[in-house]
CSV table of N, CA and C in Angstrom, one decimal:
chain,number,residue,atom,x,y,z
A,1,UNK,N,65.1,62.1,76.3
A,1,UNK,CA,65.4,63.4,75.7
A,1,UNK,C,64.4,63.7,74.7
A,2,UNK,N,63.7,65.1,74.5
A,2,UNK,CA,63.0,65.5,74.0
A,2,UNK,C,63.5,65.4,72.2
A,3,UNK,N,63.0,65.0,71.2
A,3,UNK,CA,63.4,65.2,69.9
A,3,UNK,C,63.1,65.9,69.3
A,4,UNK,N,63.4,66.4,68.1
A,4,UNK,CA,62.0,66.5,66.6
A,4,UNK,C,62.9,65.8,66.0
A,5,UNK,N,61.7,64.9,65.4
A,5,UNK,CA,61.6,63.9,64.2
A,5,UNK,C,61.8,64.4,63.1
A,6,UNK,N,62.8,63.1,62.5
A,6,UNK,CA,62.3,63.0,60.7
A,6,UNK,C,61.2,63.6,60.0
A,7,UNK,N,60.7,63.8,59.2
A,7,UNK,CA,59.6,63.1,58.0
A,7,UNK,C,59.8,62.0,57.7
A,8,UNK,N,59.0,60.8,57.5
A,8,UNK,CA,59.6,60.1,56.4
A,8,UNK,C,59.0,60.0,55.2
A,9,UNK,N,60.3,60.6,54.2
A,9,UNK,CA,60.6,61.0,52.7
A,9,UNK,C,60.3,59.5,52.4
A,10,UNK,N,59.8,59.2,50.9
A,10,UNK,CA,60.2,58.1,50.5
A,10,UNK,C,62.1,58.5,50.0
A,11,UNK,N,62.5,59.1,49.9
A,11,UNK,CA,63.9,58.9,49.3
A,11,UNK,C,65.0,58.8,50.9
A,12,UNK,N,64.4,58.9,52.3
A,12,UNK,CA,65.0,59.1,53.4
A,12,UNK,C,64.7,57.9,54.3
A,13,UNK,N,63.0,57.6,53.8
A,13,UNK,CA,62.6,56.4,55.1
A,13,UNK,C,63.2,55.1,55.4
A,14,UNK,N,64.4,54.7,54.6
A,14,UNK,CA,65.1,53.6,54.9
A,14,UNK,C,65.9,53.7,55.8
A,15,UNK,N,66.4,55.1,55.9
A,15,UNK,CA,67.4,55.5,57.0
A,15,UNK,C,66.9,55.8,58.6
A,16,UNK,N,65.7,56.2,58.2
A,16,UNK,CA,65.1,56.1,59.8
A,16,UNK,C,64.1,55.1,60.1
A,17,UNK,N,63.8,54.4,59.8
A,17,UNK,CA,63.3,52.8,60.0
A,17,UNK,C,64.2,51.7,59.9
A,18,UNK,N,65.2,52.3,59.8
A,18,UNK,CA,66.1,50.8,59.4
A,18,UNK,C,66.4,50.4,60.8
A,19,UNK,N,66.7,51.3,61.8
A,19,UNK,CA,66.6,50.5,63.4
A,19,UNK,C,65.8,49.6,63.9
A,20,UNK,N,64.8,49.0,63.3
A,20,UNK,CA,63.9,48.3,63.6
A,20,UNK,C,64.7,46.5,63.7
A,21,UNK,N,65.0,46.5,62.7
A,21,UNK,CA,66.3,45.1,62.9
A,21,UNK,C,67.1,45.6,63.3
A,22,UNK,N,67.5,46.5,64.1
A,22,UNK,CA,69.2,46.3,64.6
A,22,UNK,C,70.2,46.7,63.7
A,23,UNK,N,69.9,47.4,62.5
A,23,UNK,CA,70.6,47.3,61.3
A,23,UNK,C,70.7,48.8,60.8
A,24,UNK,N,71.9,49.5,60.5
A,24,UNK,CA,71.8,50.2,60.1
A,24,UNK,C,72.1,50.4,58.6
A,25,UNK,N,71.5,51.3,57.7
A,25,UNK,CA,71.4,51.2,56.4
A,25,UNK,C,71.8,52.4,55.5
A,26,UNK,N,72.9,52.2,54.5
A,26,UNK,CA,73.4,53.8,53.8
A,26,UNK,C,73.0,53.5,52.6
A,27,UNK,N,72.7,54.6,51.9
A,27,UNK,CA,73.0,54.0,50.5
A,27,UNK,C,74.3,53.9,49.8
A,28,UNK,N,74.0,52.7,49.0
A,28,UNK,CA,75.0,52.6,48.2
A,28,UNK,C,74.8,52.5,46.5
A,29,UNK,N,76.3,52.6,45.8
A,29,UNK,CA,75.8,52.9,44.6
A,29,UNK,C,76.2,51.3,43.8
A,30,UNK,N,75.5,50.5,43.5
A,30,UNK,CA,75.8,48.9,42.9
A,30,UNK,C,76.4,49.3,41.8
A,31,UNK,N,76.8,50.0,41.1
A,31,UNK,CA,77.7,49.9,39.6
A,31,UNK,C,79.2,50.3,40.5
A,32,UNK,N,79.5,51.5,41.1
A,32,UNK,CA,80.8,51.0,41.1
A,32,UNK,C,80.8,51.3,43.2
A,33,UNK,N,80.1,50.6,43.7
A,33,UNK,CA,80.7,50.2,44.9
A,33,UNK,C,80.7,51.3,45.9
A,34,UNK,N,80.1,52.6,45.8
A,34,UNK,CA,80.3,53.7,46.8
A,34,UNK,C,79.6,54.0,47.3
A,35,UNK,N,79.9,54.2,49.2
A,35,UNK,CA,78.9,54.6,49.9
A,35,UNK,C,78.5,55.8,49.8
A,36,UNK,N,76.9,56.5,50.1
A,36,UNK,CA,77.1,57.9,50.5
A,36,UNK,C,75.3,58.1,51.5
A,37,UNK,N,75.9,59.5,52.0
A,37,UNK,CA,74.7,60.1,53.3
A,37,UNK,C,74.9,61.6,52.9
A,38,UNK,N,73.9,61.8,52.9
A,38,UNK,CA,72.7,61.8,53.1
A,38,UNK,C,72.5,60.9,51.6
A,39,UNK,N,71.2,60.2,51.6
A,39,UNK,CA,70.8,59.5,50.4
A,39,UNK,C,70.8,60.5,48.9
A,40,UNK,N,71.0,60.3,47.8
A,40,UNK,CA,70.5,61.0,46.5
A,40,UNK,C,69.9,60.0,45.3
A,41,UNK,N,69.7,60.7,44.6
A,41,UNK,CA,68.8,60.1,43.5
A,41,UNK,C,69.9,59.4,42.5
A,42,UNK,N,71.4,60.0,42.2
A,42,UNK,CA,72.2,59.5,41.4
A,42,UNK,C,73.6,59.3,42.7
A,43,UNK,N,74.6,58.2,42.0
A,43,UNK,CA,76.1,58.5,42.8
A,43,UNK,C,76.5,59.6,42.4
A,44,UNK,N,77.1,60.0,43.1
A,44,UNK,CA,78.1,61.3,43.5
A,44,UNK,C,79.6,61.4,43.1
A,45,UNK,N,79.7,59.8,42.7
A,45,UNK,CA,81.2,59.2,42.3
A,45,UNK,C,80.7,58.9,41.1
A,46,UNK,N,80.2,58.1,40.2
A,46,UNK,CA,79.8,57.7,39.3
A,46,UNK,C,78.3,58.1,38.1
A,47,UNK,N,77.3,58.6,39.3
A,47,UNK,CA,76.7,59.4,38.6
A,47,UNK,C,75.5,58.1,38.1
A,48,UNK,N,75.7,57.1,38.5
A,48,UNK,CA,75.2,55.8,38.1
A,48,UNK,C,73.6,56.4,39.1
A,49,UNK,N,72.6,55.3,38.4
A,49,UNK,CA,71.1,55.7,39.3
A,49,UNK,C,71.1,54.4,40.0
A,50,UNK,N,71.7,53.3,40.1
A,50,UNK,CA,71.6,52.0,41.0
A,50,UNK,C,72.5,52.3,42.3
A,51,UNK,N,71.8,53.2,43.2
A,51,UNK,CA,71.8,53.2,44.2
A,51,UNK,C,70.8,52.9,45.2
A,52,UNK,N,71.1,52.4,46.7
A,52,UNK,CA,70.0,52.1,46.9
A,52,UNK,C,70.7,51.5,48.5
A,53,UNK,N,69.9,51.2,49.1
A,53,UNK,CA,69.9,50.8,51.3
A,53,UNK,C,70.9,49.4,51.0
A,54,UNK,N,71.9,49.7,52.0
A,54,UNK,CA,72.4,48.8,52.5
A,54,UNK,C,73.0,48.6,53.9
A,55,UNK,N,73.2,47.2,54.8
A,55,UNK,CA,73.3,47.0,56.0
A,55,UNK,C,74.9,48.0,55.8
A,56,UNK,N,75.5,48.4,57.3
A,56,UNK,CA,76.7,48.3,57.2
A,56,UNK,C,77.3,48.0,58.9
A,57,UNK,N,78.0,48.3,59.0
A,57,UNK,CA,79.0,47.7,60.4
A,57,UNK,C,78.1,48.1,61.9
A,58,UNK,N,77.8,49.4,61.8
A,58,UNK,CA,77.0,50.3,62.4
A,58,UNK,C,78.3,50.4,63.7
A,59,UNK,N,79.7,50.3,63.4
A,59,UNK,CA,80.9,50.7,63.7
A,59,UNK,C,81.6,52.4,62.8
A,60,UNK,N,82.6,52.6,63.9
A,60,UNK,CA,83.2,54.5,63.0
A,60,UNK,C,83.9,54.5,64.3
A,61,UNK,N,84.3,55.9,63.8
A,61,UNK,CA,85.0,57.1,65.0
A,61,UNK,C,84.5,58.4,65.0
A,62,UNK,N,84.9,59.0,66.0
A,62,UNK,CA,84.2,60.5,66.0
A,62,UNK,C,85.1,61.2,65.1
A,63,UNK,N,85.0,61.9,63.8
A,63,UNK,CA,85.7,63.0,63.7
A,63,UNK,C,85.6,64.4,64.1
A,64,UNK,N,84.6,64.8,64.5
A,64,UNK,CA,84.7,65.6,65.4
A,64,UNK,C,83.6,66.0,65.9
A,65,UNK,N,83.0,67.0,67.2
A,65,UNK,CA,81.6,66.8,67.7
A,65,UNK,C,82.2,68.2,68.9
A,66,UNK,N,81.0,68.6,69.0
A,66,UNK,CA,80.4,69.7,69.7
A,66,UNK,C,79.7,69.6,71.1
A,67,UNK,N,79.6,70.0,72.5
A,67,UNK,CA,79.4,69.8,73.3
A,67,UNK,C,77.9,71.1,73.4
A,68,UNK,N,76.9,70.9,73.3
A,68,UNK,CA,75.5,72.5,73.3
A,68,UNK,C,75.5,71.9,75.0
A,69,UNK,N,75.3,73.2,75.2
A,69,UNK,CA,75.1,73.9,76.1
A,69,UNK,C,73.2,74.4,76.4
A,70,UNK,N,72.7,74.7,75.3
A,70,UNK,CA,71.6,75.6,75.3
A,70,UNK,C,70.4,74.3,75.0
A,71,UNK,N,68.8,74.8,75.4
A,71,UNK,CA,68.4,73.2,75.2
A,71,UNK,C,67.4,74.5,74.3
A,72,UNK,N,67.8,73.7,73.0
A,72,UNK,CA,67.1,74.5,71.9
A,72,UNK,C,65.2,74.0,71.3
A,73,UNK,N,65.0,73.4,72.6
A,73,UNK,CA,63.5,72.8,72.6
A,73,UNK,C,63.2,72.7,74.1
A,74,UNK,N,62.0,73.4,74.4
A,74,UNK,CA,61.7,73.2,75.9
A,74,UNK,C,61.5,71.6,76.2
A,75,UNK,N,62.2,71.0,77.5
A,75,UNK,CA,62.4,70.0,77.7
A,75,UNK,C,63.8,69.4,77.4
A,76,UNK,N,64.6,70.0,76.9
A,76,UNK,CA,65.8,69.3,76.0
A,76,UNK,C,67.0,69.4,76.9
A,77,UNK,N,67.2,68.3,77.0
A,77,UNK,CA,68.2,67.6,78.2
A,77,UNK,C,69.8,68.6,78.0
A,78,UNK,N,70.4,68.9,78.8
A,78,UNK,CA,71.6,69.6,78.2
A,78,UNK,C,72.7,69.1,79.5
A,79,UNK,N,73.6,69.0,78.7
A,79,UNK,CA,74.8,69.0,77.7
A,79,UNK,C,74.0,67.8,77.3
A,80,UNK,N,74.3,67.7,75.5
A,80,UNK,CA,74.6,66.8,74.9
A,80,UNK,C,75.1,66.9,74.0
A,81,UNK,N,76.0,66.3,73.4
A,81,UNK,CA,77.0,65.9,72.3
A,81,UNK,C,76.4,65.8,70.6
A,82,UNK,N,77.1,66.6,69.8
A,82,UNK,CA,76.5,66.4,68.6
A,82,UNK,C,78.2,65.4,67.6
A,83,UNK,N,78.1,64.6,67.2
A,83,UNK,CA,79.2,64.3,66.4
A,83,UNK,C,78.9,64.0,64.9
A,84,UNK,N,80.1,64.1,64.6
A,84,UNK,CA,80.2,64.0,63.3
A,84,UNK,C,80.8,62.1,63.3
A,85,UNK,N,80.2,61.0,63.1
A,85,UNK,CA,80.9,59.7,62.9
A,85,UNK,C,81.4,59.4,61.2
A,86,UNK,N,82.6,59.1,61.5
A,86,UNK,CA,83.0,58.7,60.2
A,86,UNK,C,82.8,57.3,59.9
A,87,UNK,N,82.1,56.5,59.4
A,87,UNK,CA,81.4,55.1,59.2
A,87,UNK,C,82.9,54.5,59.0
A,88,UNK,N,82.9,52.9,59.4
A,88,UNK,CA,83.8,52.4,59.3
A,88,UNK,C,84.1,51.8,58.0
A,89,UNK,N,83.1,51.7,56.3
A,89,UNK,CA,83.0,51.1,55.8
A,89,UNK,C,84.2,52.1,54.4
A,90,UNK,N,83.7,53.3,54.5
A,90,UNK,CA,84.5,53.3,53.9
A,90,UNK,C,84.9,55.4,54.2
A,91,UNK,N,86.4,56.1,53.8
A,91,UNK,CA,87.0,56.7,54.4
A,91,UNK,C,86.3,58.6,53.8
A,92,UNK,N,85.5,59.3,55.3
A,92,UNK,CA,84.7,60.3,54.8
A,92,UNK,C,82.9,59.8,54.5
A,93,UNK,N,82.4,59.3,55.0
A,93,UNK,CA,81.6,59.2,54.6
A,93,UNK,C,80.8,59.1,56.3
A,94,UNK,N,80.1,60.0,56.6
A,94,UNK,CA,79.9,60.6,57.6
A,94,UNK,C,78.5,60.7,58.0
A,95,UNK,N,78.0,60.3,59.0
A,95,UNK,CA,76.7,60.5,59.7
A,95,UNK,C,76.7,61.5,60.8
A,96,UNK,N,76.3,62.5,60.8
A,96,UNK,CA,75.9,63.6,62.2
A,96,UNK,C,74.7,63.1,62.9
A,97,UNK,N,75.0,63.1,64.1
A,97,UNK,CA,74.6,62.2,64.9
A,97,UNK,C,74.3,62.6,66.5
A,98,UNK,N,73.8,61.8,67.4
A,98,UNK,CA,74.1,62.3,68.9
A,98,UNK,C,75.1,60.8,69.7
A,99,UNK,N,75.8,61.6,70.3
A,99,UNK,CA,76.9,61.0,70.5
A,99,UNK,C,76.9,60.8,72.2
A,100,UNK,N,75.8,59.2,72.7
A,100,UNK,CA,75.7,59.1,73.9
A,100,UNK,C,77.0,58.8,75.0
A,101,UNK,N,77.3,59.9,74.9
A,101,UNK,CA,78.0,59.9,76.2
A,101,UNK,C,78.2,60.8,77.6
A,102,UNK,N,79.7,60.8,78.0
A,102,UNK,CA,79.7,61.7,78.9
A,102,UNK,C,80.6,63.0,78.2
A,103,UNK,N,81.1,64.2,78.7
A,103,UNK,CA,81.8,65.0,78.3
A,103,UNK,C,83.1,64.5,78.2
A,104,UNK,N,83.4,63.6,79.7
A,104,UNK,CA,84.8,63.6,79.3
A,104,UNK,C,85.1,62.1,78.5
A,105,UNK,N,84.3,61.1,78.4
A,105,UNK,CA,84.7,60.1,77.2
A,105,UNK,C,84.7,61.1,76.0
A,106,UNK,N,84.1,61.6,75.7
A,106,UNK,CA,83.9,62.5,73.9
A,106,UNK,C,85.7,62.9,73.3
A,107,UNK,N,86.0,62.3,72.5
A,107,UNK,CA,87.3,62.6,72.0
A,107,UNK,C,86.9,62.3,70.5
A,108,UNK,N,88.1,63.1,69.6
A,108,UNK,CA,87.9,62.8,68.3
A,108,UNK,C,89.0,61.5,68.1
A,109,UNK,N,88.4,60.8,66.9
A,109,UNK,CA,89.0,59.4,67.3
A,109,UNK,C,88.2,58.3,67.9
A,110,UNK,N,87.0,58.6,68.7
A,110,UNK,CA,86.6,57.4,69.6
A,110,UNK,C,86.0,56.6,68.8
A,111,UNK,N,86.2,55.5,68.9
A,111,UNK,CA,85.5,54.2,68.9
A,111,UNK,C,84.5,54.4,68.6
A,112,UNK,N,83.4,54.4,68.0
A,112,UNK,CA,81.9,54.2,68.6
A,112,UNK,C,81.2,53.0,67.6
A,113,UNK,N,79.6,52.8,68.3
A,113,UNK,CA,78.8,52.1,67.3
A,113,UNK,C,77.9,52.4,67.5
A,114,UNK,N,76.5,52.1,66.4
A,114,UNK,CA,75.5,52.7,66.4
A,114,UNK,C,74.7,51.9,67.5
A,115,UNK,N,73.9,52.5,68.2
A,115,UNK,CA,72.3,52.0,68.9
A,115,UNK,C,71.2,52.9,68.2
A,116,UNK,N,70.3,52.0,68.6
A,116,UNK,CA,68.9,53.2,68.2
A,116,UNK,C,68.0,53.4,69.6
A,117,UNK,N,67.1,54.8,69.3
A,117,UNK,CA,66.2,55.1,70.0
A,117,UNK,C,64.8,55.5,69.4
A,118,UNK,N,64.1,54.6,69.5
A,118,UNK,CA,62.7,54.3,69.0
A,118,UNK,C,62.0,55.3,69.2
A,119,UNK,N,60.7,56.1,68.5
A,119,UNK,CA,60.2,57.0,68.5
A,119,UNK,C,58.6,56.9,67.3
A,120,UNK,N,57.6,55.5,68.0
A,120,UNK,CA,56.9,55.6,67.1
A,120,UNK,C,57.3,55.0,66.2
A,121,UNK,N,57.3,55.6,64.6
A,121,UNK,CA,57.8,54.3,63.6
A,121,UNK,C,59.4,55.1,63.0
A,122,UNK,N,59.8,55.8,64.0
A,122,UNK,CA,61.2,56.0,64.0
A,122,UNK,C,61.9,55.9,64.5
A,123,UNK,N,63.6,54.9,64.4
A,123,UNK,CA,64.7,54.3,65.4
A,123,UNK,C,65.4,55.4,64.9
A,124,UNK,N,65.8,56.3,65.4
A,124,UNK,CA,66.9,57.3,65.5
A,124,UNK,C,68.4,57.0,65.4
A,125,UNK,N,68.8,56.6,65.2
A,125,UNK,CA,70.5,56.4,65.0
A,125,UNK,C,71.5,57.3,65.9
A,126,UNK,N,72.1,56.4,67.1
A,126,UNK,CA,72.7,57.3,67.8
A,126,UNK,C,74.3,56.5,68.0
A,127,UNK,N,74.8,57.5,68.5
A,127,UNK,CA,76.2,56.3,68.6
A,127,UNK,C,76.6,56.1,70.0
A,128,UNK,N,77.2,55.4,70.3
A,128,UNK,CA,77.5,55.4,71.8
A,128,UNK,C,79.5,54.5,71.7
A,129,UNK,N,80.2,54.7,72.7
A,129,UNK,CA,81.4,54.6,72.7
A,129,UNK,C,81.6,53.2,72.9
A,130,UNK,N,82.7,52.4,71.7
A,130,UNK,CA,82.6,50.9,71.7
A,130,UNK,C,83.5,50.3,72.8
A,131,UNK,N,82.4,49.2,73.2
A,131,UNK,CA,83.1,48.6,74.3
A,131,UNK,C,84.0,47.4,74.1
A,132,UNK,N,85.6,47.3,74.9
A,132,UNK,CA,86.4,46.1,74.0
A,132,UNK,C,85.4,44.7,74.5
């Protein structure tokens, strides 16, 4: 599938290189424990600056996701799925995402876990539906 890429930000590049081990990475804030995405310079709960990349499950569910129709880049594969995953680690804390599947697995609720798709020195974070 055709992309556009990241930049990589120094305040972002952890997030899109972190596919490289298999690992996906949010920030978190070390004074009082709270995840958040997109990355920031302070927590959002605490206000603390000791935030900073950490592994997590690279498990969630879809909270909800959109089916495009239109391929808004020549080359751009259609239908595909945009979702919203809600991380398993902790409740609201959400990655938008592409959501590899078919139309009719896509449910809100699903299972999923993260895969990546390599692009140069970017692993894209995608989710795909968990298998038991």
């Amino acid at each position: 599938m055709i992309r556009k890429l990241p930049r990589l930000e120094p305040d972002t590049a952890f997030f899109w290189t972190s596919g490289a081990d298999g690992r996906l990475r949010i920030q978190r804030c070390a004074d009082c424990g709270t995840w958040q995405h997109p990355p920031l310079p302070r927590c959002a709960q605490c206000h603390g600056e000791a935030v900073g990349p950490e592994p997590v499950s690279g498990k969630g569910r879809i909270a909800s996701y959109t089916v495009n129709h239109e391929a808004w880049l020549p080359g751009l594969a259609v239908p595909y799925i945009l979702a919203m995953v809600e991380l398993a680690e902790q409740a609201q804390l959400y990655v938008f995402t592409t959501l590899v599947a078919t139309e009719a697995e896509a449910r809100t609720g699903l299972p999923v876990r993260v895969s990546f798709e390599r692009h140069e020195d970017i692993w894209l974070p995608l989710f795909r539906p968990e298998t038991p």
